[in-house]
Short mmCIF file of C-alpha atoms in Angstrom, two decimals:
data_model
loop_
_atom_site.label_atom_id
_atom_site.label_comp_id
_atom_site.label_asym_id
_atom_site.label_seq_id
_atom_site.Cartn_x
_atom_site.Cartn_y
_atom_site.Cartn_z
CA MET A 22 128.80 129.96 104.35
CA LYS A 23 129.75 132.48 107.14
CA TYR A 24 127.24 133.73 109.58
CA THR A 25 127.42 138.44 109.28
CA THR A 26 125.19 139.89 111.07
CA ALA A 27 123.78 142.04 107.66
CA GLN A 28 122.75 138.78 105.93
CA ALA A 29 120.86 137.73 108.71
CA ILE A 30 119.13 139.93 108.76
CA GLN A 31 118.03 140.04 105.40
CA ILE A 32 115.90 136.71 106.38
CA LEU A 33 114.60 137.66 109.68
CA GLU A 34 113.51 141.25 108.57
CA ARG A 35 111.36 139.81 105.47
CA THR A 36 109.86 136.47 107.46
CA PRO A 37 106.96 137.83 108.78
CA ALA A 38 106.03 139.36 104.98
CA VAL A 39 106.68 136.02 103.75
CA CYS A 40 104.51 133.64 106.59
CA THR A 41 101.74 136.04 105.48
CA ALA A 42 102.37 136.42 101.05
CA LEU A 43 102.00 131.96 101.77
CA LEU A 44 98.69 132.30 104.51
CA ALA A 45 96.82 135.11 104.72
CA GLY A 46 93.08 134.32 103.44
CA LEU A 47 93.93 130.55 102.98
CA SER A 48 90.39 128.29 103.77
CA ASP A 49 90.91 126.94 106.87
CA ASP A 50 91.43 123.21 105.41
CA TRP A 51 95.10 124.46 104.00
CA VAL A 52 95.86 126.81 107.34
CA MET A 53 94.94 123.92 110.39
CA GLN A 54 95.74 120.36 109.47
CA ASN A 55 99.05 119.20 110.63
CA GLU A 56 101.32 116.63 110.31
CA GLY A 57 99.69 114.37 113.10
CA PRO A 58 100.35 114.15 116.81
CA GLU A 59 102.95 116.23 118.03
CA THR A 60 103.10 118.01 115.60
CA PHE A 61 102.45 121.27 113.46
CA SER A 62 100.34 122.81 111.30
CA PRO A 63 101.14 126.30 109.49
CA TYR A 64 98.81 128.67 111.82
CA ASP A 65 100.70 126.79 114.93
CA VAL A 66 103.82 127.33 113.04
CA ILE A 67 103.20 131.58 113.26
CA GLY A 68 101.83 131.39 117.12
CA HIS A 69 104.78 129.63 117.97
CA LEU A 70 106.59 131.87 115.53
CA ILE A 71 105.76 134.52 118.46
CA TYR A 72 106.66 133.25 121.10
CA GLY A 73 109.67 132.32 120.47
CA GLU A 74 110.68 136.55 119.67
CA GLN A 75 109.08 136.67 122.74
CA THR A 76 110.41 133.93 124.81
CA ASP A 77 113.93 132.75 122.33
CA TRP A 78 116.01 133.99 120.52
CA VAL A 79 116.07 138.18 121.67
CA PRO A 80 115.96 137.25 125.99
CA ARG A 81 118.78 134.35 125.86
CA ALA A 82 120.69 136.73 123.43
CA LYS A 83 120.15 139.79 126.11
CA ARG A 84 121.77 136.31 128.62
CA ILE A 85 124.19 135.72 126.66
CA LEU A 86 125.29 139.72 126.54
CA GLU A 87 124.81 140.34 129.98
CA PHE A 88 126.17 137.03 131.89
CA GLY A 89 127.66 135.12 129.23
CA ASN A 90 127.37 130.88 130.49
CA SER A 91 127.42 131.62 134.46
CA LYS A 92 123.35 131.34 134.11
CA THR A 93 121.44 128.83 131.75
CA PHE A 94 118.94 129.41 129.26
CA ASP A 95 115.43 129.38 130.44
CA LYS A 96 113.77 125.61 129.53
CA TRP A 97 111.54 126.56 126.85
CA ASP A 98 107.98 125.46 126.04
CA ARG A 99 108.09 123.99 122.19
CA PHE A 100 104.16 123.23 122.61
CA ALA A 101 102.55 127.01 123.72
CA GLN A 102 100.60 128.75 121.08
CA TYR A 103 98.56 125.69 121.26
CA GLU A 104 97.56 127.82 124.17
CA LEU A 105 98.50 131.32 123.52
CA SER A 106 97.25 131.27 120.30
CA LYS A 107 94.18 130.06 121.38
CA GLY A 108 91.21 131.75 119.94
CA LYS A 109 92.42 134.12 117.87
CA SER A 110 92.45 133.82 113.99
CA LEU A 111 94.86 133.74 111.45
CA GLN A 112 94.71 137.40 110.11
CA GLN A 113 96.05 137.98 113.91
CA LEU A 114 99.02 136.14 114.46
CA LEU A 115 100.29 137.56 111.53
CA ALA A 116 100.05 140.66 113.33
CA GLU A 117 101.31 140.29 115.73
CA PHE A 118 104.29 138.10 114.58
CA ALA A 119 105.24 140.85 112.35
CA GLU A 120 104.86 143.21 115.09
CA GLU A 121 107.22 141.20 117.99
CA ARG A 122 110.03 140.94 114.60
CA LYS A 123 110.00 144.03 113.99
CA LYS A 124 110.95 145.87 117.31
CA ASN A 125 113.03 142.50 117.81
CA MET A 126 115.00 143.24 114.15
CA ILE A 127 115.20 147.55 116.06
CA TRP A 128 117.19 145.79 119.13
CA PHE A 129 118.78 143.74 117.16
CA LYS A 130 120.42 146.31 114.82
CA SER A 131 121.48 148.36 117.11
CA LEU A 132 123.74 146.74 119.32
CA GLN A 133 126.43 146.63 116.32
CA LEU A 134 127.40 143.48 116.98
CA THR A 135 131.36 142.38 117.20
CA GLU A 136 132.98 139.65 116.37
CA THR A 137 134.36 139.31 119.74
CA ASP A 138 130.36 139.63 120.92
CA LEU A 139 129.54 137.18 118.65
CA ASP A 140 131.77 135.07 120.04
CA LYS A 141 130.79 135.04 123.49
CA LYS A 142 129.92 131.79 124.69
CA GLY A 143 126.27 130.70 126.76
CA MET A 144 124.89 128.43 128.44
CA HIS A 145 121.88 126.21 127.02
CA PRO A 146 119.86 123.83 129.03
CA VAL A 147 120.74 121.09 126.77
CA LEU A 148 122.99 121.50 124.41
CA GLY A 149 125.28 123.20 126.29
CA GLU A 150 128.46 125.61 125.97
CA VAL A 151 127.18 127.86 122.65
CA THR A 152 128.65 131.45 120.70
CA LEU A 153 126.41 133.78 120.33
CA ARG A 154 127.51 133.25 116.34
CA ASN A 155 125.83 130.38 116.88
CA LEU A 156 122.13 131.36 118.34
CA LEU A 157 121.67 133.63 116.23
CA SER A 158 122.60 131.30 113.37
CA THR A 159 119.79 129.73 114.42
CA TRP A 160 117.63 132.24 114.66
CA VAL A 161 117.70 132.32 110.73
CA VAL A 162 117.75 128.81 110.35
CA HIS A 163 115.03 128.63 112.58
CA ASP A 164 112.45 130.85 110.56
CA LEU A 165 113.27 128.65 107.45
CA THR A 166 112.70 125.31 108.33
CA HIS A 167 109.73 126.41 109.82
CA ILE A 168 108.61 128.22 106.22
CA ALA A 169 109.78 124.83 104.68
CA GLN A 170 107.40 123.24 107.62
CA ILE A 171 104.83 124.64 106.36
CA THR A 172 104.41 124.24 102.74
CA ARG A 173 105.64 120.72 103.25
CA VAL A 174 102.40 120.08 106.24
CA MET A 175 100.15 122.13 103.67
CA ALA A 176 101.72 118.87 100.03
CA LYS A 177 100.94 116.96 102.26
CA GLN A 178 97.48 117.88 102.30
CA TYR A 179 96.77 116.91 98.69
CA ARG A 180 99.14 113.84 98.45
CA SER A 181 95.37 111.48 98.29
CA GLU A 182 94.35 113.36 95.36
CA MET A 183 98.14 112.68 92.97
CA GLY A 184 97.34 110.05 91.31
CA PRO A 185 100.42 108.15 90.81
CA TRP A 186 102.10 111.69 91.96
CA PRO A 187 103.76 111.48 94.48
CA GLU A 188 106.34 108.86 93.58
CA PHE A 189 108.62 111.89 92.08
CA PHE A 190 107.86 113.44 95.89
CA ARG A 191 110.59 113.10 98.47
CA ILE A 192 109.30 115.19 100.53
CA LEU A 193 106.36 114.07 101.16
CA ASN A 194 107.52 111.04 102.85
CA PHE A 195 109.72 113.46 105.27
CA MET B 26 91.47 117.13 101.45
CA LYS B 27 89.56 116.61 98.67
CA TYR B 28 91.39 118.66 95.15
CA THR B 29 89.22 121.91 94.09
CA THR B 30 89.97 124.14 91.46
CA ALA B 31 89.04 126.99 93.98
CA GLN B 32 91.23 126.11 96.79
CA ALA B 33 93.89 125.01 94.01
CA ILE B 34 94.19 128.29 93.01
CA GLN B 35 94.20 129.94 95.81
CA ILE B 36 97.89 128.30 96.47
CA LEU B 37 98.65 128.74 92.65
CA GLU B 38 97.66 132.53 92.40
CA ARG B 39 100.42 133.62 95.42
CA THR B 40 103.27 131.53 94.36
CA PRO B 41 105.26 134.43 92.36
CA ALA B 42 104.20 136.69 95.28
CA VAL B 43 105.72 134.41 97.59
CA CYS B 44 109.68 133.78 95.55
CA THR B 45 109.76 137.33 95.55
CA ALA B 46 109.00 137.72 98.93
CA LEU B 47 110.92 134.98 100.14
CA LEU B 48 113.67 135.84 97.49
CA ALA B 49 113.91 139.60 96.00
CA GLY B 50 116.74 141.15 96.93
CA LEU B 51 118.95 138.52 99.12
CA SER B 52 122.80 138.86 98.69
CA ASP B 53 123.95 135.71 95.94
CA ASP B 54 125.34 133.49 99.52
CA TRP B 55 122.27 133.63 100.17
CA VAL B 56 120.47 131.82 96.11
CA MET B 57 123.13 130.65 94.25
CA GLN B 58 124.17 127.90 96.23
CA ASN B 59 122.36 124.16 96.26
CA GLU B 60 122.71 120.85 97.77
CA GLY B 61 124.99 118.91 95.54
CA PRO B 62 125.39 118.43 92.42
CA GLU B 63 121.77 118.23 90.29
CA THR B 64 120.20 120.28 92.86
CA PHE B 65 118.88 123.41 92.35
CA SER B 66 119.57 126.75 94.50
CA PRO B 67 116.57 128.75 95.36
CA TYR B 68 118.15 131.47 91.94
CA ASP B 69 117.38 127.32 90.09
CA VAL B 70 114.27 126.74 91.49
CA ILE B 71 112.83 129.40 89.77
CA GLY B 72 114.01 129.29 86.22
CA HIS B 73 112.72 125.31 86.89
CA LEU B 74 108.62 126.53 87.87
CA ILE B 75 108.99 129.39 84.68
CA TYR B 76 109.79 126.15 83.01
CA GLY B 77 106.85 124.29 84.07
CA GLU B 78 104.48 127.53 83.23
CA GLN B 79 105.62 127.14 79.59
CA THR B 80 105.97 123.22 78.85
CA ASP B 81 104.12 121.19 81.58
CA TRP B 82 101.01 121.83 83.38
CA VAL B 83 98.89 123.98 81.31
CA PRO B 84 100.57 122.21 78.09
CA ARG B 85 99.46 118.73 79.94
CA ALA B 86 96.42 119.83 80.91
CA LYS B 87 95.51 120.48 77.49
CA ARG B 88 96.94 117.49 75.34
CA ILE B 89 94.11 115.57 78.26
CA LEU B 90 91.42 117.96 77.79
CA GLU B 91 91.80 117.65 73.84
CA PHE B 92 93.60 113.95 73.54
CA GLY B 93 92.67 111.84 76.88
CA ASN B 94 94.44 108.96 77.01
CA SER B 95 94.78 109.28 73.60
CA LYS B 96 98.45 111.49 72.72
CA THR B 97 100.77 110.58 75.78
CA PHE B 98 103.01 113.52 77.16
CA ASP B 99 105.87 114.94 76.53
CA LYS B 100 108.57 114.07 79.16
CA TRP B 101 110.24 117.31 80.38
CA ASP B 102 113.67 117.77 81.50
CA ARG B 103 114.15 118.34 85.30
CA PHE B 104 117.42 120.92 84.26
CA ALA B 105 115.96 122.71 80.92
CA GLN B 106 116.53 126.24 84.01
CA TYR B 107 120.76 125.79 83.42
CA GLU B 108 120.50 126.93 80.06
CA LEU B 109 116.99 128.72 80.49
CA SER B 110 118.00 131.26 82.64
CA LYS B 111 122.06 132.05 81.63
CA GLY B 112 122.37 135.85 82.29
CA LYS B 113 119.22 136.94 83.52
CA SER B 114 119.20 138.90 86.86
CA LEU B 115 116.78 136.66 89.10
CA GLN B 116 115.05 139.88 89.72
CA GLN B 117 114.25 138.84 86.37
CA LEU B 118 113.62 135.55 86.12
CA LEU B 119 110.74 136.90 89.64
CA ALA B 120 109.38 139.24 87.28
CA GLU B 121 108.75 136.77 84.61
CA PHE B 122 107.67 133.49 86.83
CA ALA B 123 104.89 136.27 88.16
CA GLU B 124 104.03 136.90 84.21
CA GLU B 125 103.74 133.60 82.87
CA ARG B 126 101.85 132.31 86.19
CA LYS B 127 99.19 135.50 86.00
CA LYS B 128 98.47 134.22 82.35
CA ASN B 129 97.91 130.44 82.56
CA MET B 130 96.09 131.37 85.79
CA ILE B 131 94.09 133.75 84.06
CA TRP B 132 93.58 130.69 81.15
CA PHE B 133 92.86 128.44 84.03
CA LYS B 134 89.46 130.08 85.45
CA SER B 135 88.07 130.21 82.32
CA LEU B 136 87.96 126.93 81.90
CA GLN B 137 85.04 126.40 84.67
CA LEU B 138 86.17 122.28 84.97
CA THR B 139 83.41 119.89 86.45
CA GLU B 140 84.41 117.34 87.82
CA THR B 141 84.20 114.86 84.74
CA ASP B 142 86.74 117.15 82.98
CA LEU B 143 88.66 116.15 86.38
CA ASP B 144 87.61 112.33 85.38
CA LYS B 145 89.17 112.54 82.47
CA LYS B 146 92.89 110.57 81.74
CA GLY B 147 96.23 111.62 80.20
CA MET B 148 99.02 109.67 79.70
CA HIS B 149 102.85 109.97 81.46
CA PRO B 150 105.50 108.22 79.52
CA VAL B 151 106.32 106.91 83.26
CA LEU B 152 104.22 107.34 85.55
CA GLY B 153 101.24 105.71 83.03
CA GLU B 154 97.11 106.66 83.17
CA VAL B 155 96.79 109.81 85.29
CA THR B 156 93.53 112.16 85.86
CA LEU B 157 92.83 115.88 84.89
CA ARG B 158 92.29 116.35 88.93
CA ASN B 159 95.60 114.21 89.84
CA LEU B 160 98.12 116.62 87.57
CA LEU B 161 96.25 120.17 88.59
CA SER B 162 96.77 118.51 92.33
CA THR B 163 100.44 118.13 90.84
CA TRP B 164 101.16 121.24 90.86
CA VAL B 165 99.74 122.80 93.46
CA VAL B 166 101.90 120.62 95.63
CA HIS B 167 104.74 120.81 92.25
CA ASP B 168 104.98 125.02 93.77
CA LEU B 169 104.88 124.06 97.57
CA THR B 170 107.64 121.75 97.91
CA HIS B 171 109.55 124.12 96.35
CA ILE B 172 109.64 126.71 98.42
CA ALA B 173 110.11 123.23 100.73
CA GLN B 174 113.37 123.16 98.68
CA ILE B 175 114.58 126.65 98.92
CA THR B 176 114.35 127.07 102.18
CA ARG B 177 115.62 123.90 102.80
CA VAL B 178 118.98 124.60 100.54
CA MET B 179 118.81 128.52 102.72
CA ALA B 180 119.43 127.23 106.05
CA LYS B 181 121.61 124.32 105.11
CA GLN B 182 124.27 127.19 104.70
CA TYR B 183 124.16 128.30 108.23
CA ARG B 184 124.74 124.92 109.68
CA SER B 185 128.12 124.64 110.54
CA GLU B 186 127.48 128.21 112.32
CA MET B 187 125.39 126.85 114.50
CA GLY B 188 127.52 125.30 117.12
CA PRO B 189 125.38 122.07 118.24
CA TRP B 190 122.11 123.09 117.21
CA PRO B 191 121.33 120.84 114.36
CA GLU B 192 120.74 118.37 115.99
CA PHE B 193 117.33 119.90 116.49
CA PHE B 194 116.11 120.11 113.15
CA ARG B 195 116.22 116.98 111.44
CA ILE B 196 115.46 119.06 108.19
CA LEU B 197 119.45 120.17 107.34
CA ASN B 198 119.53 115.77 107.92
CA PHE B 199 117.08 116.00 104.47
#
């Protein structure tokens, strides 16, 4: 599947609603547990997505459009949400994510990116040269894989209640 | 996390809305592709969930409550939806799943299951003896892991557009 901005927006625009449908109103047993040290709970994931909206995808896209590969992206803290989400309810985080994403979608749609824009290069501090197309595709994949993570983490909480059934669920060993 | 019917219902009731938030209105490029032979597309998954409502979870729970482990569950066809979904739009399938699940939730809530009920045993044709608690926990996990699958399958469609980024996404190799 080739990247198109129209199809990327189809996913990016709906992710906050998906997260809300998935998590709003659940008991803490479902949303506060993770997969072990340095892994995310569903609650952590929403904070991580907010931080991404504020500091990763859009700032990096802007840097590519403004500086090309002459100015390396800032490094990104995968664990920033442990601090930033403190004291906030999941409901607050879901609303905050929806708001940040909405703002970013307005900006993103206003760009009217061409194929030439998508080929523009930027410099990732670890991965080296990347294109704007790579960055935007990864933004979409980052949404989708974090939804997969949220549901996998929740599924694992019932593993011990399933009797012999886990052997049919390869994903529980991921 | 221990199984409770209240917390199981929190997940089971919302899955149709999650699937709709995730898939309604997407272009076919997102919903009709899979991960290779004998794997499911997002479209296939919804048909599979419908078939599960009709022939798996509730009929098996009924069999346990009625016959215990003296009558083995019927075998279950993981690929039945290839035939059953034919000619139906994704929108139709999403509506059908929501309807079937709603009906099953009314029945499920009416049971008022006790701990003694949850300990009742049934006979799985492959796995052998299971409890009603095992079956109901697995129903929840089946929902969650298929949502994980849907988003993973969609994420993989952009793999080739991500440049060097896939190395940060272990799930794309699953």
